[in-house]
mmCIF file with all atom_site columns, C-alpha atoms in Angstrom:
data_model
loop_
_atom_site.group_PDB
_atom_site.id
_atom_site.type_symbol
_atom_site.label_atom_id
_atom_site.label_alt_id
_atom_site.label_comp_id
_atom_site.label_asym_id
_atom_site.label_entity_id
_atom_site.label_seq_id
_atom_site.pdbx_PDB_ins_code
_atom_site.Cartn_x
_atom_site.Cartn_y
_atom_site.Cartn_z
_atom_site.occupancy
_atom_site.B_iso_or_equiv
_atom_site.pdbx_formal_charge
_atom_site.auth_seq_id
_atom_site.auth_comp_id
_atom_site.auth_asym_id
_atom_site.auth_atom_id
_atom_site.pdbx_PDB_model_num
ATOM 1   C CA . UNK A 1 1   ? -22.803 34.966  -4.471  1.00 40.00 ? 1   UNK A CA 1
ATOM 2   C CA . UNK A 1 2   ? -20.011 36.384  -2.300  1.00 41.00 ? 2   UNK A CA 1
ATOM 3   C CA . UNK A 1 3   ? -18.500 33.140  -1.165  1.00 49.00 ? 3   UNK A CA 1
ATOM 4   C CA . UNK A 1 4   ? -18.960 32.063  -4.835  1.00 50.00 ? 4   UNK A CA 1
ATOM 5   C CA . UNK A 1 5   ? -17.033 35.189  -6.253  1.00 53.00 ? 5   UNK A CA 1
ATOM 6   C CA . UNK A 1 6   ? -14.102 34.492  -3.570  1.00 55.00 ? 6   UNK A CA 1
ATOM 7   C CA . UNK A 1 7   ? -14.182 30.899  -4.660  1.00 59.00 ? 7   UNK A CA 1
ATOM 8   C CA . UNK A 1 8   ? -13.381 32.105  -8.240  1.00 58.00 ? 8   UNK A CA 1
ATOM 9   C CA . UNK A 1 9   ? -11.014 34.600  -6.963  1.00 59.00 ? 9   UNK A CA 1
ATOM 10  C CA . UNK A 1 10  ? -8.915  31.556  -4.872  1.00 59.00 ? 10  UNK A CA 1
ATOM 11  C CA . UNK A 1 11  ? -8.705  29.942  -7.497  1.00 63.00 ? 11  UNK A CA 1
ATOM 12  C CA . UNK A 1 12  ? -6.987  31.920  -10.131 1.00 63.00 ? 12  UNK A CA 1
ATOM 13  C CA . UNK A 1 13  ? -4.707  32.878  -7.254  1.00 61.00 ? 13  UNK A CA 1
ATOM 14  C CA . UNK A 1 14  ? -3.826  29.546  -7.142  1.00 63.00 ? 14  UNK A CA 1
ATOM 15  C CA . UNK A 1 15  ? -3.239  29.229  -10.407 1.00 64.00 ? 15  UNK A CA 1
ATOM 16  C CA . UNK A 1 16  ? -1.163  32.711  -11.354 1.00 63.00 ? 16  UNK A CA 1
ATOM 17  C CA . UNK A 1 17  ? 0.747   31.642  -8.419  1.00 61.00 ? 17  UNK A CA 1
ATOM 18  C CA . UNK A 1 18  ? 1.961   28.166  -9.953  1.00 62.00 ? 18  UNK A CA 1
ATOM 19  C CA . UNK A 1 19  ? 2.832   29.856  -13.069 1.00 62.00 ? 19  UNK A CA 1
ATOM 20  C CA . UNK A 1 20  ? 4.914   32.400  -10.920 1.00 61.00 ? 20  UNK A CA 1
ATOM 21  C CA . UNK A 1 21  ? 7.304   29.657  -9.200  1.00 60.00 ? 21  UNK A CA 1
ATOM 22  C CA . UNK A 1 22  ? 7.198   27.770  -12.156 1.00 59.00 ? 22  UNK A CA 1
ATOM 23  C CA . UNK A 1 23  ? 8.110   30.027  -14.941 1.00 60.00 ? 23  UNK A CA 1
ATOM 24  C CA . UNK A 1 24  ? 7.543   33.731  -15.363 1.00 54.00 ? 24  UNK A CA 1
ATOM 25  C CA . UNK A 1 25  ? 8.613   35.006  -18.744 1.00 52.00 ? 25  UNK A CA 1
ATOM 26  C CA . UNK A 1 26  ? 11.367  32.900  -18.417 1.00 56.00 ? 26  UNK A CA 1
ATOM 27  C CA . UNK A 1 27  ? 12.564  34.098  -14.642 1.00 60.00 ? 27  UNK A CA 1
ATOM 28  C CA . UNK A 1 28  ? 11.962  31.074  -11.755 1.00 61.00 ? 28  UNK A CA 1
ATOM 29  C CA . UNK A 1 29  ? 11.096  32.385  -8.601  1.00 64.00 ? 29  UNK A CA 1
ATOM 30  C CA . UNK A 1 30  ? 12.066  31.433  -5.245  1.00 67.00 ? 30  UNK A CA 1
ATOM 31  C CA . UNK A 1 31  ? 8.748   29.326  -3.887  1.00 66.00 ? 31  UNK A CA 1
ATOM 32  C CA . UNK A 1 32  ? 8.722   31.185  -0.323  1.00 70.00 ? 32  UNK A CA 1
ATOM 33  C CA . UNK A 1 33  ? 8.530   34.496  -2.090  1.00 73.00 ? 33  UNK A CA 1
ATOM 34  C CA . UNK A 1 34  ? 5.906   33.278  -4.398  1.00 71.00 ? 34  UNK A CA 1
ATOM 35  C CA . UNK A 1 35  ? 3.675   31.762  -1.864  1.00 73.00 ? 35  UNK A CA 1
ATOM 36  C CA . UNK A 1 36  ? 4.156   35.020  0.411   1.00 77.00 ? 36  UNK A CA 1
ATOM 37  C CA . UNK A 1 37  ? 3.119   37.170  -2.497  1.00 77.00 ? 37  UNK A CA 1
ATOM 38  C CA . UNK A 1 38  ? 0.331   35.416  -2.941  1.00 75.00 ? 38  UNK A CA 1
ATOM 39  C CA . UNK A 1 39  ? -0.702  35.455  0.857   1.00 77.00 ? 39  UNK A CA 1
ATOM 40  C CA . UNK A 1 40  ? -0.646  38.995  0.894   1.00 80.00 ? 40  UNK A CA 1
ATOM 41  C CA . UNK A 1 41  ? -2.992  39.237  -2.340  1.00 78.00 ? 41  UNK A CA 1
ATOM 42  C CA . UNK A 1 42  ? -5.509  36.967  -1.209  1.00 76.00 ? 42  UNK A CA 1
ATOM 43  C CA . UNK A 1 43  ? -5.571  38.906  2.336   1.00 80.00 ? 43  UNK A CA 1
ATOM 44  C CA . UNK A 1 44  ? -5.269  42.416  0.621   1.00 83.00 ? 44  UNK A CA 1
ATOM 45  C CA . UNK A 1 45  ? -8.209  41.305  -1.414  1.00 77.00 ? 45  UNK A CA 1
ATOM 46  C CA . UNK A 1 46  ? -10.323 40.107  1.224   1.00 78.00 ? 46  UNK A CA 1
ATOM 47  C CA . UNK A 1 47  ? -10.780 36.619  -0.267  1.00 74.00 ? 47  UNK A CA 1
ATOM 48  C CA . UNK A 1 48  ? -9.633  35.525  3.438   1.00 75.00 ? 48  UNK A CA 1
ATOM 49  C CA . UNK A 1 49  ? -9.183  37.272  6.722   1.00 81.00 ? 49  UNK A CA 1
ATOM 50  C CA . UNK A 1 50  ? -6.277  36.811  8.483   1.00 77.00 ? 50  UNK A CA 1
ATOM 51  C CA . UNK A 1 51  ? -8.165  35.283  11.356  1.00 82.00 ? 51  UNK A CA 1
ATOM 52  C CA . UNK A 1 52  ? -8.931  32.357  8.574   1.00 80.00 ? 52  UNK A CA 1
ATOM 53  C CA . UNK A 1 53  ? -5.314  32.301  7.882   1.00 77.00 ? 53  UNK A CA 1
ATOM 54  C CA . UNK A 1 54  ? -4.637  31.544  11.638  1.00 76.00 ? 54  UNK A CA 1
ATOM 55  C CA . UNK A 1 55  ? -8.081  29.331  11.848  1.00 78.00 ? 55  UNK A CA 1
ATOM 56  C CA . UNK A 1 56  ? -5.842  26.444  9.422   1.00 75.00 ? 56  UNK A CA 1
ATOM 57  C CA . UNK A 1 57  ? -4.085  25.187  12.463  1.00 71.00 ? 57  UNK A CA 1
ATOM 58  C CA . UNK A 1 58  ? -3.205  21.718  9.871   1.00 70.00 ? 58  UNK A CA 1
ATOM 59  C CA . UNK A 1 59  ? -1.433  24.078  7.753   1.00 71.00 ? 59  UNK A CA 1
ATOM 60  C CA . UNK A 1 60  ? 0.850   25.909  10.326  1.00 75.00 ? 60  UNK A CA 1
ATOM 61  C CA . UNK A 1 61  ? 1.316   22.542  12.033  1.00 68.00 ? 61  UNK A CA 1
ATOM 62  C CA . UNK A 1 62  ? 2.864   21.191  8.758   1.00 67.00 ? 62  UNK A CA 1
ATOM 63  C CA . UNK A 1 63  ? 4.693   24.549  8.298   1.00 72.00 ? 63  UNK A CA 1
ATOM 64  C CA . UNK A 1 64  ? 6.669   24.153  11.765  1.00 72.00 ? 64  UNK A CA 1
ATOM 65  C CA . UNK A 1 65  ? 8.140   20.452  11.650  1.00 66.00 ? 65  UNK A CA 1
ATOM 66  C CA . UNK A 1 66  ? 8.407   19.745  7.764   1.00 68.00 ? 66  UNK A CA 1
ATOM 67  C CA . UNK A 1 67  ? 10.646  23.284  7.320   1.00 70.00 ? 67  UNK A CA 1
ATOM 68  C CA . UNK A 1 68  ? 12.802  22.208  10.805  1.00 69.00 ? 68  UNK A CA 1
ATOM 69  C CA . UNK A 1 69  ? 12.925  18.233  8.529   1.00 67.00 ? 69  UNK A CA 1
ATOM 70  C CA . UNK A 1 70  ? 13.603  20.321  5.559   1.00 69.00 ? 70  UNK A CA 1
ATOM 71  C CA . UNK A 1 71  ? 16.398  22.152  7.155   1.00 74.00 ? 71  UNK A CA 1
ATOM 72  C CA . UNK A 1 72  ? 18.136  19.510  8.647   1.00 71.00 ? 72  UNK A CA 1
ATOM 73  C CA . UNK A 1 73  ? 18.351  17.376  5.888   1.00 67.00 ? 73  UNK A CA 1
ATOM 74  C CA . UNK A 1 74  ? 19.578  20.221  4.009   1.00 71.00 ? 74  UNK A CA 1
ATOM 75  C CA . UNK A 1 75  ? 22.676  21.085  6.654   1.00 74.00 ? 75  UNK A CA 1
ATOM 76  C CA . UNK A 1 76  ? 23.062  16.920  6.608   1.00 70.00 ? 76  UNK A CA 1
ATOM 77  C CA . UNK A 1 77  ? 24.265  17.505  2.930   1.00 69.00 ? 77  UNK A CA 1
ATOM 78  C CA . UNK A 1 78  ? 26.072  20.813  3.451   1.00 76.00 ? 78  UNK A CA 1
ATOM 79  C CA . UNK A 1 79  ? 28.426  19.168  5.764   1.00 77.00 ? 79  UNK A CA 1
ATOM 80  C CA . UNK A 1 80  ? 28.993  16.397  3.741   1.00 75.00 ? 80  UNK A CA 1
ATOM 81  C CA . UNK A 1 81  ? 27.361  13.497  6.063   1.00 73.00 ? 81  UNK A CA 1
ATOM 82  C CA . UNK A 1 82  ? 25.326  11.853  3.425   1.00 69.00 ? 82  UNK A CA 1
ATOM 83  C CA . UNK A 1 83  ? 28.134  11.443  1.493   1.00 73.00 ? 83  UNK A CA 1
ATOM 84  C CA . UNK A 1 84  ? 30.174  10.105  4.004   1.00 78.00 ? 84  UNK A CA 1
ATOM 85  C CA . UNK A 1 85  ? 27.381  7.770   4.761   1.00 73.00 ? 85  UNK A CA 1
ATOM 86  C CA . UNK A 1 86  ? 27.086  6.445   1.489   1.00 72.00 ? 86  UNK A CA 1
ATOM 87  C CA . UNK A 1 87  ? 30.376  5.913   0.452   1.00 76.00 ? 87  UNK A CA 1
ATOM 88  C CA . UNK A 1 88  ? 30.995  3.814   4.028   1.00 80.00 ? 88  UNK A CA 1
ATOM 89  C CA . UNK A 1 89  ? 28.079  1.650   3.293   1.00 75.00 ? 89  UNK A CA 1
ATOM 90  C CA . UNK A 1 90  ? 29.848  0.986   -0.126  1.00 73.00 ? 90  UNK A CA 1
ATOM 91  C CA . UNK A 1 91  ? 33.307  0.173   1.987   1.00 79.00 ? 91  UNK A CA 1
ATOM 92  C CA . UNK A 1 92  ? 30.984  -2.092  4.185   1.00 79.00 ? 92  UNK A CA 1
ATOM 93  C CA . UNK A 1 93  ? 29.573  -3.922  1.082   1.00 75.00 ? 93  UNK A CA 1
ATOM 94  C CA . UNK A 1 94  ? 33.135  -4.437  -0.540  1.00 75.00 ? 94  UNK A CA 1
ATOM 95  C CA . UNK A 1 95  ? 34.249  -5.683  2.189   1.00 78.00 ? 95  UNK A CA 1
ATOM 96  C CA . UNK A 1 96  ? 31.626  -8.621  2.922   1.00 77.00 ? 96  UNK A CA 1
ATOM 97  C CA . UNK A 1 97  ? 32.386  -9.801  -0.369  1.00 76.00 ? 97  UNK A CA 1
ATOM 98  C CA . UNK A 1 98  ? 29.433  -10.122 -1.765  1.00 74.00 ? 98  UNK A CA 1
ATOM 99  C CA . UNK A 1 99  ? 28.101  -11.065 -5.558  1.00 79.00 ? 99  UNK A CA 1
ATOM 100 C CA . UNK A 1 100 ? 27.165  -8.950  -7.674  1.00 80.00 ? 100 UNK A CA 1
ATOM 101 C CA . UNK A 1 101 ? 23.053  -9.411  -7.197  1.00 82.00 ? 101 UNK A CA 1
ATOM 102 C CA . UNK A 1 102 ? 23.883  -9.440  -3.439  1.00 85.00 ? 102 UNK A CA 1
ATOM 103 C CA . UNK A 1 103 ? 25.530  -5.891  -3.604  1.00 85.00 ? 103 UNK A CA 1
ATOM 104 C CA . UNK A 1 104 ? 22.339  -4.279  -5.804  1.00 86.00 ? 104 UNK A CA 1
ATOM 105 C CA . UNK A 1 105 ? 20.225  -5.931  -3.363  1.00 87.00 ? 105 UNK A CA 1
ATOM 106 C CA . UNK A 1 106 ? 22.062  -4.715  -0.426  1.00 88.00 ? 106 UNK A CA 1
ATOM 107 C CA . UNK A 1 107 ? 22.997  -1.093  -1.535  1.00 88.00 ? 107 UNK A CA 1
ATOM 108 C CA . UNK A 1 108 ? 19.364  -0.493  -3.065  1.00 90.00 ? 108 UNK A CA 1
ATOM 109 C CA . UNK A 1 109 ? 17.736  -1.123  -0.019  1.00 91.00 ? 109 UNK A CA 1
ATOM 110 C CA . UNK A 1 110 ? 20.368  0.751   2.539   1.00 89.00 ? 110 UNK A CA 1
ATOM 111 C CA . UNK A 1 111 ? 19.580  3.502   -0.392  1.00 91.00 ? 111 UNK A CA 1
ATOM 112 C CA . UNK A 1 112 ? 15.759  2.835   0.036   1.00 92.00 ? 112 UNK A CA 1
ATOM 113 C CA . UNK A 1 113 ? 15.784  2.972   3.894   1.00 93.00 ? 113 UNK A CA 1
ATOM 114 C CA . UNK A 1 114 ? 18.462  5.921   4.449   1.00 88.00 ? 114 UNK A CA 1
ATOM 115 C CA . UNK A 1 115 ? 15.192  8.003   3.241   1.00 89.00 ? 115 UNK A CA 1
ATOM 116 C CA . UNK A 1 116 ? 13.878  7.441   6.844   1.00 90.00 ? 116 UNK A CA 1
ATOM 117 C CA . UNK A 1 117 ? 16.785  10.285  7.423   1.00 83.00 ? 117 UNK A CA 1
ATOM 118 C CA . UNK A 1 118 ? 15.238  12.811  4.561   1.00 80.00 ? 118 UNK A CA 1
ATOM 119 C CA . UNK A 1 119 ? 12.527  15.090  4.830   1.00 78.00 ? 119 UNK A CA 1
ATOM 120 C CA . UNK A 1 120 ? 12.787  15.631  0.596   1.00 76.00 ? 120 UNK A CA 1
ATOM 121 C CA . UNK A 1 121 ? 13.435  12.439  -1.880  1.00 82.00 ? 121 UNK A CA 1
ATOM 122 C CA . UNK A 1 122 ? 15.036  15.289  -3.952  1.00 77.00 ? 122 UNK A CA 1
ATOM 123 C CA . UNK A 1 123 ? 17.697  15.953  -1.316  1.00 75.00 ? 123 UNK A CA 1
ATOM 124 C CA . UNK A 1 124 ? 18.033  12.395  -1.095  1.00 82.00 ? 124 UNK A CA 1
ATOM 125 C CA . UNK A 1 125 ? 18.227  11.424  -4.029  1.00 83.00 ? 125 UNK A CA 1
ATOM 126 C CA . UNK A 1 126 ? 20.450  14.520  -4.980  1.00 77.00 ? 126 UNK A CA 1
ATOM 127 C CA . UNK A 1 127 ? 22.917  13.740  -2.091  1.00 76.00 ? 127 UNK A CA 1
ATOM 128 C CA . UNK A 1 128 ? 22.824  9.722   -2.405  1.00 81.00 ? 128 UNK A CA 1
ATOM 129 C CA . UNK A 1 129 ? 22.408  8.817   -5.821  1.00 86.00 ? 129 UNK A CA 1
ATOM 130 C CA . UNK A 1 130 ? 25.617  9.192   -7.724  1.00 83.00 ? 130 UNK A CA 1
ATOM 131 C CA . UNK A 1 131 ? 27.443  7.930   -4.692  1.00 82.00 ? 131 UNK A CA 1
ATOM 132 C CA . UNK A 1 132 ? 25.529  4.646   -4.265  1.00 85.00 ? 132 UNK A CA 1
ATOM 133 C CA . UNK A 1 133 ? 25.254  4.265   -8.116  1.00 88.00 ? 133 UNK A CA 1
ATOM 134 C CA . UNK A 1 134 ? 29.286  4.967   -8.284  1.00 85.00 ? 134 UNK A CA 1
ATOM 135 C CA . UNK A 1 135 ? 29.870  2.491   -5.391  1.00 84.00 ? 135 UNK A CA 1
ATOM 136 C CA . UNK A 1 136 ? 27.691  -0.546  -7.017  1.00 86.00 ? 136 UNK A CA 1
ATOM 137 C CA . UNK A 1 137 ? 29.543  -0.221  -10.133 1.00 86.00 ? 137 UNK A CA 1
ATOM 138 C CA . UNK A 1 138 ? 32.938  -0.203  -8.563  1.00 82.00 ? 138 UNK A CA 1
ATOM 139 C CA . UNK A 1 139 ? 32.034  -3.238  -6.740  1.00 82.00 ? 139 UNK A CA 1
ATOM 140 C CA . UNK A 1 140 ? 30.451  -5.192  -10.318 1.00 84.00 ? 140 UNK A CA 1
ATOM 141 C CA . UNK A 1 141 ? 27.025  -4.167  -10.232 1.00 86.00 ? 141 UNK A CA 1
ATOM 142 C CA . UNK A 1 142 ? 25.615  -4.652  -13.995 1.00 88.00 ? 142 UNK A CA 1
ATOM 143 C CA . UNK A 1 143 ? 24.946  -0.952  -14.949 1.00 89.00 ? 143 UNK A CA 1
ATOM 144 C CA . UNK A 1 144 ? 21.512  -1.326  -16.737 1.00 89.00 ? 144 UNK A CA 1
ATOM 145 C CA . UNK A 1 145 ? 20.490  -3.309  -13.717 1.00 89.00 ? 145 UNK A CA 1
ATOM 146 C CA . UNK A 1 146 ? 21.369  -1.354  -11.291 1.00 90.00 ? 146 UNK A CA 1
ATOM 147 C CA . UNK A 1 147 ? 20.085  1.770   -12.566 1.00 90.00 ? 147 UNK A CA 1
ATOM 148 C CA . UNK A 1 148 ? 16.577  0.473   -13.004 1.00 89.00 ? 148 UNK A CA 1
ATOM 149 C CA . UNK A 1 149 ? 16.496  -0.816  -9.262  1.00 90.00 ? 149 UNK A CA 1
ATOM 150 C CA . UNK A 1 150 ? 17.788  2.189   -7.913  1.00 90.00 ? 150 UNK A CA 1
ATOM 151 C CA . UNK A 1 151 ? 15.125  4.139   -9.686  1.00 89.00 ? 151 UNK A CA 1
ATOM 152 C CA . UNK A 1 152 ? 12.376  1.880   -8.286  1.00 90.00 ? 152 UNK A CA 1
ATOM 153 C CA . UNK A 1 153 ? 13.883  2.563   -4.866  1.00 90.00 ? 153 UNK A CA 1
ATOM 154 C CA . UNK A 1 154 ? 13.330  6.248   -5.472  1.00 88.00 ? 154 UNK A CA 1
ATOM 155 C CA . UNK A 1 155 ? 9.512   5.821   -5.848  1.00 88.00 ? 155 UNK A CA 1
ATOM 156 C CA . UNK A 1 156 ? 9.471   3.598   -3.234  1.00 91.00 ? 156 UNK A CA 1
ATOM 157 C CA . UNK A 1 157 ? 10.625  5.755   -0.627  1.00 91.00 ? 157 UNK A CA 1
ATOM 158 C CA . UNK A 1 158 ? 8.359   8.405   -1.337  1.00 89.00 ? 158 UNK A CA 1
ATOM 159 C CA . UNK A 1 159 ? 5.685   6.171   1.189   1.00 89.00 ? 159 UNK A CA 1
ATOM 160 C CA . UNK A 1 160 ? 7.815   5.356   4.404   1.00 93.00 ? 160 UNK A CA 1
ATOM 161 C CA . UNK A 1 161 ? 7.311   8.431   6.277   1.00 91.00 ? 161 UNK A CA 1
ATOM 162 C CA . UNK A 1 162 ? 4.626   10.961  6.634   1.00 88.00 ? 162 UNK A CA 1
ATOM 163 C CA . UNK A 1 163 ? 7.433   13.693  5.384   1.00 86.00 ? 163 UNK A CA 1
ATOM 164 C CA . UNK A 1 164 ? 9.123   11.610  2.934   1.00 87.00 ? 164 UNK A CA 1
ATOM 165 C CA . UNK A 1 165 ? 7.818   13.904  0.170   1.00 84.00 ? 165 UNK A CA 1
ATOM 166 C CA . UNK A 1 166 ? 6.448   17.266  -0.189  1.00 76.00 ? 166 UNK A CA 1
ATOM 167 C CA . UNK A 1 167 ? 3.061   16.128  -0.472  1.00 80.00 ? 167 UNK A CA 1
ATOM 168 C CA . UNK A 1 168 ? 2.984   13.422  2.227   1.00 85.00 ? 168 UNK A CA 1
ATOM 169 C CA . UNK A 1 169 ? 2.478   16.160  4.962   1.00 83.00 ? 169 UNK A CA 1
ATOM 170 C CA . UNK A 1 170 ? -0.522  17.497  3.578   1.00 79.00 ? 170 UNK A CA 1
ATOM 171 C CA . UNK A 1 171 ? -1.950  14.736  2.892   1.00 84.00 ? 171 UNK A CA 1
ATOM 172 C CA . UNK A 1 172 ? -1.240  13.637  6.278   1.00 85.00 ? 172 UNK A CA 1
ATOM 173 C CA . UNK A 1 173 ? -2.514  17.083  7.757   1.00 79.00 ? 173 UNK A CA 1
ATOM 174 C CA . UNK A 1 174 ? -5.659  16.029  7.049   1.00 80.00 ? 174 UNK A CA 1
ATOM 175 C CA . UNK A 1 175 ? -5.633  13.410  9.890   1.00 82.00 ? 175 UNK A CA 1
ATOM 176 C CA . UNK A 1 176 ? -7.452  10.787  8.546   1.00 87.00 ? 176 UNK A CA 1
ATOM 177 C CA . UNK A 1 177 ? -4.485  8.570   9.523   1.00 88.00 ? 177 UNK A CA 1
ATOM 178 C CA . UNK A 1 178 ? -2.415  8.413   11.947  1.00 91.00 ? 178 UNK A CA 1
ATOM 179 C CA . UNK A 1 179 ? 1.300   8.403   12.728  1.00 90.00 ? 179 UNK A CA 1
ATOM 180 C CA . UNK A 1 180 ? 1.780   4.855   13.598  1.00 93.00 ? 180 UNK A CA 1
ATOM 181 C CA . UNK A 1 181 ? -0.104  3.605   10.714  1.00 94.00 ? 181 UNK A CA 1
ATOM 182 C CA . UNK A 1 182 ? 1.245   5.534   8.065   1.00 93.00 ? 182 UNK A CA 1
ATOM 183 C CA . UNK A 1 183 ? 4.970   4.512   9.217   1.00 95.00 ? 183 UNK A CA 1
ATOM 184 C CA . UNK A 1 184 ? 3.392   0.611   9.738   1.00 95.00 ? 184 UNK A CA 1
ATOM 185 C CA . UNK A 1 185 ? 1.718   0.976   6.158   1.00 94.00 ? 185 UNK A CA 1
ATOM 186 C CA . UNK A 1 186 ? 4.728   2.600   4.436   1.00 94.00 ? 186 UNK A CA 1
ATOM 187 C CA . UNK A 1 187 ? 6.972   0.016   5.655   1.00 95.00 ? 187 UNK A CA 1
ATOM 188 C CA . UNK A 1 188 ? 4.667   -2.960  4.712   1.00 95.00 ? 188 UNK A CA 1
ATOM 189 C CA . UNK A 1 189 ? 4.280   -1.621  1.428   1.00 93.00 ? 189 UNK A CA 1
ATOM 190 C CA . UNK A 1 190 ? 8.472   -1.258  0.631   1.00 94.00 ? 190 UNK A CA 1
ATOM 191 C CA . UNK A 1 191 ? 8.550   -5.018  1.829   1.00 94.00 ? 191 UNK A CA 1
ATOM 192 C CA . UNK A 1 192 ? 6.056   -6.079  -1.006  1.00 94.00 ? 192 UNK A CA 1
ATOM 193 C CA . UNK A 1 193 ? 7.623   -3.911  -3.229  1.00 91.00 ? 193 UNK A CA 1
ATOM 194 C CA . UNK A 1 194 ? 11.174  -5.218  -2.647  1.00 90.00 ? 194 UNK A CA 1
ATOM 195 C CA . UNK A 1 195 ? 9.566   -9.201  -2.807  1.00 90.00 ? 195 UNK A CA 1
ATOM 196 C CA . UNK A 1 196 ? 8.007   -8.025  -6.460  1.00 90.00 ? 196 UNK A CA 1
ATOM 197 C CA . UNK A 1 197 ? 11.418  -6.354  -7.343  1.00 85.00 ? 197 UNK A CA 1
ATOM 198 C CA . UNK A 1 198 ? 13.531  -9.768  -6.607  1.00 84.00 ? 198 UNK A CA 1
ATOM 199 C CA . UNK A 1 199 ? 10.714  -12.419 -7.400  1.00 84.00 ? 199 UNK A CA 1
ATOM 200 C CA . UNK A 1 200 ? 9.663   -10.747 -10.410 1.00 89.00 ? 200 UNK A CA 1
ATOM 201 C CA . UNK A 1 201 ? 11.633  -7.959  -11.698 1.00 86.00 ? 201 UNK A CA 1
ATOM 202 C CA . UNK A 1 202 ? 15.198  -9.703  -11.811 1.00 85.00 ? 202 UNK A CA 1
ATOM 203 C CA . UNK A 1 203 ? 13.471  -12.636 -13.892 1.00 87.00 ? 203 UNK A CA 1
ATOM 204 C CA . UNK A 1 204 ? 12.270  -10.084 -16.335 1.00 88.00 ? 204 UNK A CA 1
ATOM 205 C CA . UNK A 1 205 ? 15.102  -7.917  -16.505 1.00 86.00 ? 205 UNK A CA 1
ATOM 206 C CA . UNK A 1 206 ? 17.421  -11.100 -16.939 1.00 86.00 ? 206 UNK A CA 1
ATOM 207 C CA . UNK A 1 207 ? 14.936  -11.637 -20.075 1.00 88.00 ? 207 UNK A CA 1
ATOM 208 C CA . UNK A 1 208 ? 15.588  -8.362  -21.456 1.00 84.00 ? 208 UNK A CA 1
ATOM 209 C CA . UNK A 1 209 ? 18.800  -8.501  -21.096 1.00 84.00 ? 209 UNK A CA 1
ATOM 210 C CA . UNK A 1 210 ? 19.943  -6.070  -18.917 1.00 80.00 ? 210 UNK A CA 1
ATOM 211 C CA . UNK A 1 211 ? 22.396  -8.517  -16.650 1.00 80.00 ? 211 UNK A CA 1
#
């Protein structure tokens, strides 16, 4: 009855806390502080002890290298190296000359594999997106095009790395898979995604119209 009543308890912690770093009458709240506040309920209420706090050695594991990933990809954009990045890959691209299909294809996937660098698709794609996007235009890109494959990049990325979104490292906290094959996998999977992009999506979108 106990473990059922601090089942119950969790839970609508879990719940009042979502609805406190998403929205609270109006006011968002900084995540950290949320998820600190709601620590300190759940210990202050005895739902857990803090010895079962310590016991989730997964959870502290992810807590130490994804906040160090997190940070660094954060300073990478506050000093402006993304940027600088992306707009020499765009340099590079004008420079070879290239067609227009041949610069989507090539900036897409420097956009797509630059992620390998990001511990947050959000940072990436809030430090890389307008730049690439600017640079395939300037070069010819079609627009319509070009926005739809960079988009599809986006979701792509989020399966390289085991920290290429904020949910990869829990799930791969659980250890059901390792390091090696997650990368292997991830990579495996952008390659068939690219193939279906070129083989298939560029027929279709030249049916709709979009180039």
């Amino acid at each position: 009855m106990v473990k059922k009543s601090c089942s119950v308890f969790l839970s609508r912690f879990y719940f009042y806390g979502l609805e406190l770093w998403a929205c609270f009458f109006g006011i968002s709240l900084d995540a950290t502080s949320v998820a600190l506040l709601g620590l300190s309920l759940v210990l202050i209420s005895g739902v857990l002890t803090f010895g079962e706090v310590l016991a989730e050695k997964a959870a502290w594991n992810i807590l130490v290298w994804f906040s160090a990933l997190v940070m660094m990809a954060t300073l990478l954009g506050k000093l402006g190296v993304t940027q600088f990045l992306a707009e020499a890959l765009g340099e590079f691209a004008s420079a070879m000359g290239l067609g227009e299909i041949s610069i989507i294809i090539f900036l897409s996937l420097a956009f797509l594999y630059t992620h390998y660098f990001f511990a947050s698709t959000t940072a990436h794609i809030s430090a890389m997106f307008f730049v690439f996007y600017s640079a395939g235009l300037a070069l010819g890109a079609p627009p319509l095009l070009y926005a739809f494959i960079m988009i599809a990049s986006g979701n792509v990325m989020m399966a390289l790395t085991h920290y290429a979104t904020g949910t990869a490292p829990v799930i791969f906290g659980t250890g059901y898979v390792t390091l090696k094959k997650w990368w292997s996998i991830g990579f495996v999977i952008s390659i068939v995604d690219i193939v279906v992009m070129i083989a298939v999506g560029l027929f279709w979108w030249k049916i709709l119209g979009f180039y």
